[in-house]
PDB file of C-alpha atoms and ligand atoms in Angstrom:
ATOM      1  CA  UNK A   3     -15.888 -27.340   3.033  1.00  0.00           C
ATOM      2  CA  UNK A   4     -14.716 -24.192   0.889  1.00  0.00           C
ATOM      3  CA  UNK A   5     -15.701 -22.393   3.720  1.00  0.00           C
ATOM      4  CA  UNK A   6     -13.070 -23.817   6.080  1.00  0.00           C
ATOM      5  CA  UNK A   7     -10.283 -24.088   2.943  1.00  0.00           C
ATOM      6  CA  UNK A   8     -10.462 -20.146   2.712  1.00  0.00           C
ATOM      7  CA  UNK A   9     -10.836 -19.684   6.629  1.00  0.00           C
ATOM      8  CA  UNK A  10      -7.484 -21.983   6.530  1.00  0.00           C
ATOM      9  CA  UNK A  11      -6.297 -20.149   3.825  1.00  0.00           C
ATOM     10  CA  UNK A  12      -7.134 -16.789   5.125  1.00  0.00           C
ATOM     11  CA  UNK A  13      -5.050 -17.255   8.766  1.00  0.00           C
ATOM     12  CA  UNK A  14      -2.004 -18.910   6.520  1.00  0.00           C
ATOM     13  CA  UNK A  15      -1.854 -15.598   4.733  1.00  0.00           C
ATOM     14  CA  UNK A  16      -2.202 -13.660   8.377  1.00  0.00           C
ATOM     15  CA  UNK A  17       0.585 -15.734   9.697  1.00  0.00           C
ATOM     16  CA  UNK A  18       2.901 -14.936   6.623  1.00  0.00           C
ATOM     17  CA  UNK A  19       2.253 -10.738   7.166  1.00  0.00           C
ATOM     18  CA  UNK A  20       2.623 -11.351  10.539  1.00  0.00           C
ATOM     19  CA  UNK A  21       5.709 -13.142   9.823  1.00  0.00           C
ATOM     20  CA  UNK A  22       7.515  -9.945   7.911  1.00  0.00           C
ATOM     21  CA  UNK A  23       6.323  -7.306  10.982  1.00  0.00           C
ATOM     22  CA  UNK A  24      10.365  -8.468  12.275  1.00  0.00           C
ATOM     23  CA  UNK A  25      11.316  -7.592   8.843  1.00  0.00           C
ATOM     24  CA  UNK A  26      10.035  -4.420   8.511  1.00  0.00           C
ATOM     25  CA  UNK A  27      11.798  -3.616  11.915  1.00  0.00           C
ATOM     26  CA  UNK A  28      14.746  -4.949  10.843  1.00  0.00           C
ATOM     27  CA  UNK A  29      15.075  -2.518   8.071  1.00  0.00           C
ATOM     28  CA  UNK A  30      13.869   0.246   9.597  1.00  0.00           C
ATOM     29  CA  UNK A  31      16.274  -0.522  12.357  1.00  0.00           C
ATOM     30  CA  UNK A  32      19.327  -0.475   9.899  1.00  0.00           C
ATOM     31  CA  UNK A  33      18.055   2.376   8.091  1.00  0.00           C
ATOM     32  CA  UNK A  34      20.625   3.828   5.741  1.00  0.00           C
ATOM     33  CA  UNK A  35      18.344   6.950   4.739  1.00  0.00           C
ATOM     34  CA  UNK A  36      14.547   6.852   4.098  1.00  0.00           C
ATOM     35  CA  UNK A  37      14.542   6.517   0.040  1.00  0.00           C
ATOM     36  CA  UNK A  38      16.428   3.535   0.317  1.00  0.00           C
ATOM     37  CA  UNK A  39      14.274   2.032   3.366  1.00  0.00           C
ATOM     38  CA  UNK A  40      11.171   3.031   1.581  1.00  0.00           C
ATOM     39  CA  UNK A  41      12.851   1.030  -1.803  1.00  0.00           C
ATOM     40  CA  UNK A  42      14.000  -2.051   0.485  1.00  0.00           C
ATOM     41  CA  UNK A  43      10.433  -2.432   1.965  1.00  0.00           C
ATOM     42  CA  UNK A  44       8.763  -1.990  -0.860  1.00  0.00           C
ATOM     43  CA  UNK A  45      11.099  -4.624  -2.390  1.00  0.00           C
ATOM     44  CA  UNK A  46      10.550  -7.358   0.486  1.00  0.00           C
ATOM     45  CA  UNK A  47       6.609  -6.497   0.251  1.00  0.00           C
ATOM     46  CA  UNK A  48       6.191  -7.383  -3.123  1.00  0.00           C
ATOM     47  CA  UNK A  49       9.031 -10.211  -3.509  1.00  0.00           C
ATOM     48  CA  UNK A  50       7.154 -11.846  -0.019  1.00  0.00           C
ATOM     49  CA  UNK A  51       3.300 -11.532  -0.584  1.00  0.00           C
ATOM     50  CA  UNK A  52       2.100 -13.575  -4.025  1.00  0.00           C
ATOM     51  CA  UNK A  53      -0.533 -10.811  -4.392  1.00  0.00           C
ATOM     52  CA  UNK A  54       1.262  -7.612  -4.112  1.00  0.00           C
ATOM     53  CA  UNK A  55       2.130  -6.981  -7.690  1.00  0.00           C
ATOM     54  CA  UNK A  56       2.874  -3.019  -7.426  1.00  0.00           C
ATOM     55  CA  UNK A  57       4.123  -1.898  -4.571  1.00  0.00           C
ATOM     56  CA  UNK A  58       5.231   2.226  -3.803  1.00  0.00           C
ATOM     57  CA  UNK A  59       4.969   5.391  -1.889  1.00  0.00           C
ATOM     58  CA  UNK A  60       3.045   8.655  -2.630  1.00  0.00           C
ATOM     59  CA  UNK A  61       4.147  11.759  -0.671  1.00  0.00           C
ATOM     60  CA  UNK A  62       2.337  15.211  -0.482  1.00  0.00           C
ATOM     61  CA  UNK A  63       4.326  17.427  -2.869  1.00  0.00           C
ATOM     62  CA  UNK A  64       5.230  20.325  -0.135  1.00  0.00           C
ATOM     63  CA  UNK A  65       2.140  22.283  -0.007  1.00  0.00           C
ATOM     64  CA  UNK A  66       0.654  21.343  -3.530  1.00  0.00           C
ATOM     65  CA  UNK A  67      -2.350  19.667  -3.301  1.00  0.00           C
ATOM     66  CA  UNK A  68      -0.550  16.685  -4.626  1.00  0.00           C
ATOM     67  CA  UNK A  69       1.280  13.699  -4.492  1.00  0.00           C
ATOM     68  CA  UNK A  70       3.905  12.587  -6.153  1.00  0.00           C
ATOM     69  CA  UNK A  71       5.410   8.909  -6.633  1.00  0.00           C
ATOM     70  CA  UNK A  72       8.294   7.749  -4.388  1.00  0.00           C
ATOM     71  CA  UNK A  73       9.986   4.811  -3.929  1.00  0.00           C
ATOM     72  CA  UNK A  74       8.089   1.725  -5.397  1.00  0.00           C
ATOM     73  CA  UNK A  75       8.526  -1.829  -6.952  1.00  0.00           C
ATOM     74  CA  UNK A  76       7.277  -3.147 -10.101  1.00  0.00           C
ATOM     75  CA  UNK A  77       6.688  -1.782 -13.184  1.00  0.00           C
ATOM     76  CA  UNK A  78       7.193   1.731 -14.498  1.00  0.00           C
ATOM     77  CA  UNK A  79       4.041   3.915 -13.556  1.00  0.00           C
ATOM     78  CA  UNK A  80       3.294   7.326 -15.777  1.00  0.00           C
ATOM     79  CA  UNK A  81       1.261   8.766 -12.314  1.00  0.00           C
ATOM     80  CA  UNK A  82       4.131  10.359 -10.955  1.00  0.00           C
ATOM     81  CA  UNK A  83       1.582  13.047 -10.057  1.00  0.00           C
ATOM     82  CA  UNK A  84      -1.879  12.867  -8.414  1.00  0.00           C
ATOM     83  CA  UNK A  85      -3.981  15.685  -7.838  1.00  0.00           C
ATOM     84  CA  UNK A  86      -5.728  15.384  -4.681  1.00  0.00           C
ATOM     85  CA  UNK A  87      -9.488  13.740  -4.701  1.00  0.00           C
ATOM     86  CA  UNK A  88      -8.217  12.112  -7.931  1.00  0.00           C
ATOM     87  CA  UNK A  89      -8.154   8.467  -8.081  1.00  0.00           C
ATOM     88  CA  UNK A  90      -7.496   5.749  -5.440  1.00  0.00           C
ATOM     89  CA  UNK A  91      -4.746   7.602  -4.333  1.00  0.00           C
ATOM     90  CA  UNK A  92      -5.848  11.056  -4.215  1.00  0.00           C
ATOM     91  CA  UNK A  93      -9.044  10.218  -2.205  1.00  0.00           C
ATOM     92  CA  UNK A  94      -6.725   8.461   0.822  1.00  0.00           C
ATOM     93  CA  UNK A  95      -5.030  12.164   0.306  1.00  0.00           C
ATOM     94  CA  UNK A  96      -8.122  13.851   1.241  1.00  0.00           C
ATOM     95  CA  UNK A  97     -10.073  11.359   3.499  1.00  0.00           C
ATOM     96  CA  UNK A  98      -7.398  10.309   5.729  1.00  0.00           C
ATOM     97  CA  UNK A  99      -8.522   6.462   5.512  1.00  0.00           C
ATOM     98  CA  UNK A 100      -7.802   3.399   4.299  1.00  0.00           C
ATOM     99  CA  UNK A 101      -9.133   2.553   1.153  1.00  0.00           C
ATOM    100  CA  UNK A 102      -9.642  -0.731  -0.344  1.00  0.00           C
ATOM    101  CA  UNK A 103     -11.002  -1.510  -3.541  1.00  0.00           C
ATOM    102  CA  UNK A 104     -11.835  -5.509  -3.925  1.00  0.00           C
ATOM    103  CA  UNK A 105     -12.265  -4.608  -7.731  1.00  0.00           C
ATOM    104  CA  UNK A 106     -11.181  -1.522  -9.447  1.00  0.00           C
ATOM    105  CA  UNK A 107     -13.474  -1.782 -12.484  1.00  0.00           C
ATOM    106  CA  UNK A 108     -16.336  -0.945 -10.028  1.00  0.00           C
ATOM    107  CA  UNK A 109     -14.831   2.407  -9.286  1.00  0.00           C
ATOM    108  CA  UNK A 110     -15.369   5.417 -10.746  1.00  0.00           C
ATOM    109  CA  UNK A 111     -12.626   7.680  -9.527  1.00  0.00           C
ATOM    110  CA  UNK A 112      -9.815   5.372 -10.356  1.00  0.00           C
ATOM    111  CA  UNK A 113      -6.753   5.918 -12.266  1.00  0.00           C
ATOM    112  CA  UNK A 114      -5.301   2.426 -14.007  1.00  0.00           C
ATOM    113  CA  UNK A 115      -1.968   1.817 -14.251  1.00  0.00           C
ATOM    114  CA  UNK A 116      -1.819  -1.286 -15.616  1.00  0.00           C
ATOM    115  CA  UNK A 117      -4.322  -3.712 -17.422  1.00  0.00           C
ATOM    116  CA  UNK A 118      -3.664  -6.356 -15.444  1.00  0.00           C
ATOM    117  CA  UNK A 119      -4.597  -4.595 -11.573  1.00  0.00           C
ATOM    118  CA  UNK A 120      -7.694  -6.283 -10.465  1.00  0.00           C
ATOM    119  CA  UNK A 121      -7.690  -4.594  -6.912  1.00  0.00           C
ATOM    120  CA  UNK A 122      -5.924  -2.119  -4.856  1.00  0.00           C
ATOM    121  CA  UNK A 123      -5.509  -1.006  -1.076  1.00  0.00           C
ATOM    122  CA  UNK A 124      -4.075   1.860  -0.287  1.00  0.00           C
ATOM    123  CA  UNK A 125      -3.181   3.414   3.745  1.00  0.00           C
ATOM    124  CA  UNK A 126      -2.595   6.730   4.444  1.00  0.00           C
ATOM    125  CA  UNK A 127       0.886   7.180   6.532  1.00  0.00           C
ATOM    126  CA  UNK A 128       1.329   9.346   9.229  1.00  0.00           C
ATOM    127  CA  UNK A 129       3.756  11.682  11.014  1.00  0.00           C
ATOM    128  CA  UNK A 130       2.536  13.775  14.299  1.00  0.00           C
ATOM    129  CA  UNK A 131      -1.090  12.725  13.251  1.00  0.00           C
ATOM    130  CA  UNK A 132      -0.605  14.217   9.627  1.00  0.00           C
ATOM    131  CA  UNK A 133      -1.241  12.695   6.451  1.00  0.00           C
ATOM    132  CA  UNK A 134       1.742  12.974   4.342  1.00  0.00           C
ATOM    133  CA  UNK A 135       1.697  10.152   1.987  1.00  0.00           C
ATOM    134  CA  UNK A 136       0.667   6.952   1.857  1.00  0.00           C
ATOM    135  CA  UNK A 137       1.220   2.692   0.561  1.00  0.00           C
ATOM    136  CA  UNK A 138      -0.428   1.986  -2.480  1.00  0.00           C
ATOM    137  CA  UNK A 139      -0.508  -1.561  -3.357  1.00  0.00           C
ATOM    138  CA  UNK A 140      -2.399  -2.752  -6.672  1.00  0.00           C
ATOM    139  CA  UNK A 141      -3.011  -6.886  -7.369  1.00  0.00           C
ATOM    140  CA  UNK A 142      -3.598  -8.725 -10.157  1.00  0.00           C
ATOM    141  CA  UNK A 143      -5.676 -10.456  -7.965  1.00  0.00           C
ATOM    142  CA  UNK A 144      -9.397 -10.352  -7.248  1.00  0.00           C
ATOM    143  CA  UNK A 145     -10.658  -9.337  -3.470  1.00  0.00           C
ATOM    144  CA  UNK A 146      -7.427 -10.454  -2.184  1.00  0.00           C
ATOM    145  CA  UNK A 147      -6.947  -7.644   0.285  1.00  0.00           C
ATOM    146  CA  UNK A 148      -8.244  -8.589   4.200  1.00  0.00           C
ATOM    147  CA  UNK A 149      -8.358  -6.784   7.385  1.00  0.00           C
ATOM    148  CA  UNK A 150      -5.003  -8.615   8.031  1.00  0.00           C
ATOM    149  CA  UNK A 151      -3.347  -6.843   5.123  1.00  0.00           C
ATOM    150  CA  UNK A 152      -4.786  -3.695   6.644  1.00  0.00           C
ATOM    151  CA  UNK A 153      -3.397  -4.063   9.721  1.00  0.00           C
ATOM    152  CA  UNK A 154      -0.154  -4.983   8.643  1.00  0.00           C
ATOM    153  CA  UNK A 155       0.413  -2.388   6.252  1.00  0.00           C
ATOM    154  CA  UNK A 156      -0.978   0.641   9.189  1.00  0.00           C
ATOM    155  CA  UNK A 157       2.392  -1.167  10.784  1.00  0.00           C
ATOM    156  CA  UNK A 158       4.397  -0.518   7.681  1.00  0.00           C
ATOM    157  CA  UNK A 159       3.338   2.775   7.126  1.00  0.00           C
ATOM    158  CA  UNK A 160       3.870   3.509  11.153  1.00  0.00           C
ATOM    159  CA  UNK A 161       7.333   1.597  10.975  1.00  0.00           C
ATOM    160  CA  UNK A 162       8.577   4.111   8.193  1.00  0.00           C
ATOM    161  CA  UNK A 163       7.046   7.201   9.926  1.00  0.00           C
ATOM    162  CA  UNK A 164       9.448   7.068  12.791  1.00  0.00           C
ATOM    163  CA  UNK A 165      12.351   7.905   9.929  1.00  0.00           C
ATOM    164  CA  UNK A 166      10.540  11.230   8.994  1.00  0.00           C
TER     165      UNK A 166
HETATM  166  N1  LIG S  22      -4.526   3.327  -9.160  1.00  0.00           N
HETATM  167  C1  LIG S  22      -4.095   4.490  -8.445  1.00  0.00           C
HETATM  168  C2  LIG S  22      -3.023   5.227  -9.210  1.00  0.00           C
HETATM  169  C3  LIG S  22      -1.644   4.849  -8.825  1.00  0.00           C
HETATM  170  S1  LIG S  22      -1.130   3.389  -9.518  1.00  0.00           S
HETATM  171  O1  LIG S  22      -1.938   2.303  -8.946  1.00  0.00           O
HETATM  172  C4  LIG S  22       0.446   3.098  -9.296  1.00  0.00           C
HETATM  173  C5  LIG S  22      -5.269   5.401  -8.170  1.00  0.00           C
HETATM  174  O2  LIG S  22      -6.379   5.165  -8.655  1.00  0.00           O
HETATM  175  O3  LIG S  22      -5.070   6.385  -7.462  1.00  0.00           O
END
């Protein structure tokens, strides 16, 4: 029985990210310069999806082996910088994957942001098969992240790229 509630519950939540994909193109579509498409998606993301409770950009600072914080939405972060290989974050830098973490107290090389984040995914964006930055989304949520979010958000990330 609880199998087939979160199997329900599971496609309900791929319907809804499937749902925003016209969104995303929307604003991307309208774009009135990237820093303010980055700010509106990042707004829609976390006002649409219950379990997206942080949700921003990291770019590669020029050449520095570092990223710094872009656009996001929610609440005031301190890691406006992240060395690369440090952190959620500054693995994706290096490893060119996604990365998600179902629990973040089970990670080592993890920088918190918040007491409340539970769990974090985080997708590497690309432009002309470069990683230059990346999503970063951290829940208050256990294990909320699926392969659906992943999907969706390699769609947000390519969406955006097409402005760069
Ligand atoms: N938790 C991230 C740091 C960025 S904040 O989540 C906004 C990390 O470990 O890289």
């Amino acid at each position: 029985m609880l199998n087939i509630i979160n199997s329900i519950l599971a496609q309900t939540n791929e319907m809804d990210l499937i749902n925003l994909k016209p969104k995303i193109t929307a604003l991307v579509s309208n774009s009135q310069g990237l820093d303010a498409t980055l700010q509106s998606v990042c707004e829609l993301l976390k006002a649409s999806v219950p379990y997206y409770d942080w949700v921003g950009f990291y770019f590669r600072n020029g050449e520095k082996k570092e990223l710094k914080l872009g656009p996001y939405a929610g609440t005031a972060t301190d890691h406006i910088s992240i060395p690369f290989g440090k952190g959620i974050c500054g693995q994706v830098a290096v490893n060119n994957k996604n990365f998600v973490v179902p629990d973040v107290s089970a990670q080592d090389n993890y920088i918190a942001c918040s007491i409340h984040v539970k769990s974090e995914i985080v997708i590497p964006l690309f432009v002309n098969n470069k990683n230059i930055g990346q999503i970063d989304i951290d829940s208050n949520t256990s294990n909320p992240f699926t392969q659906a979010d992943e999907r969706f958000l390699e769609f947000v990330c390519q969406s955006v790229a097409t402005l760069m």
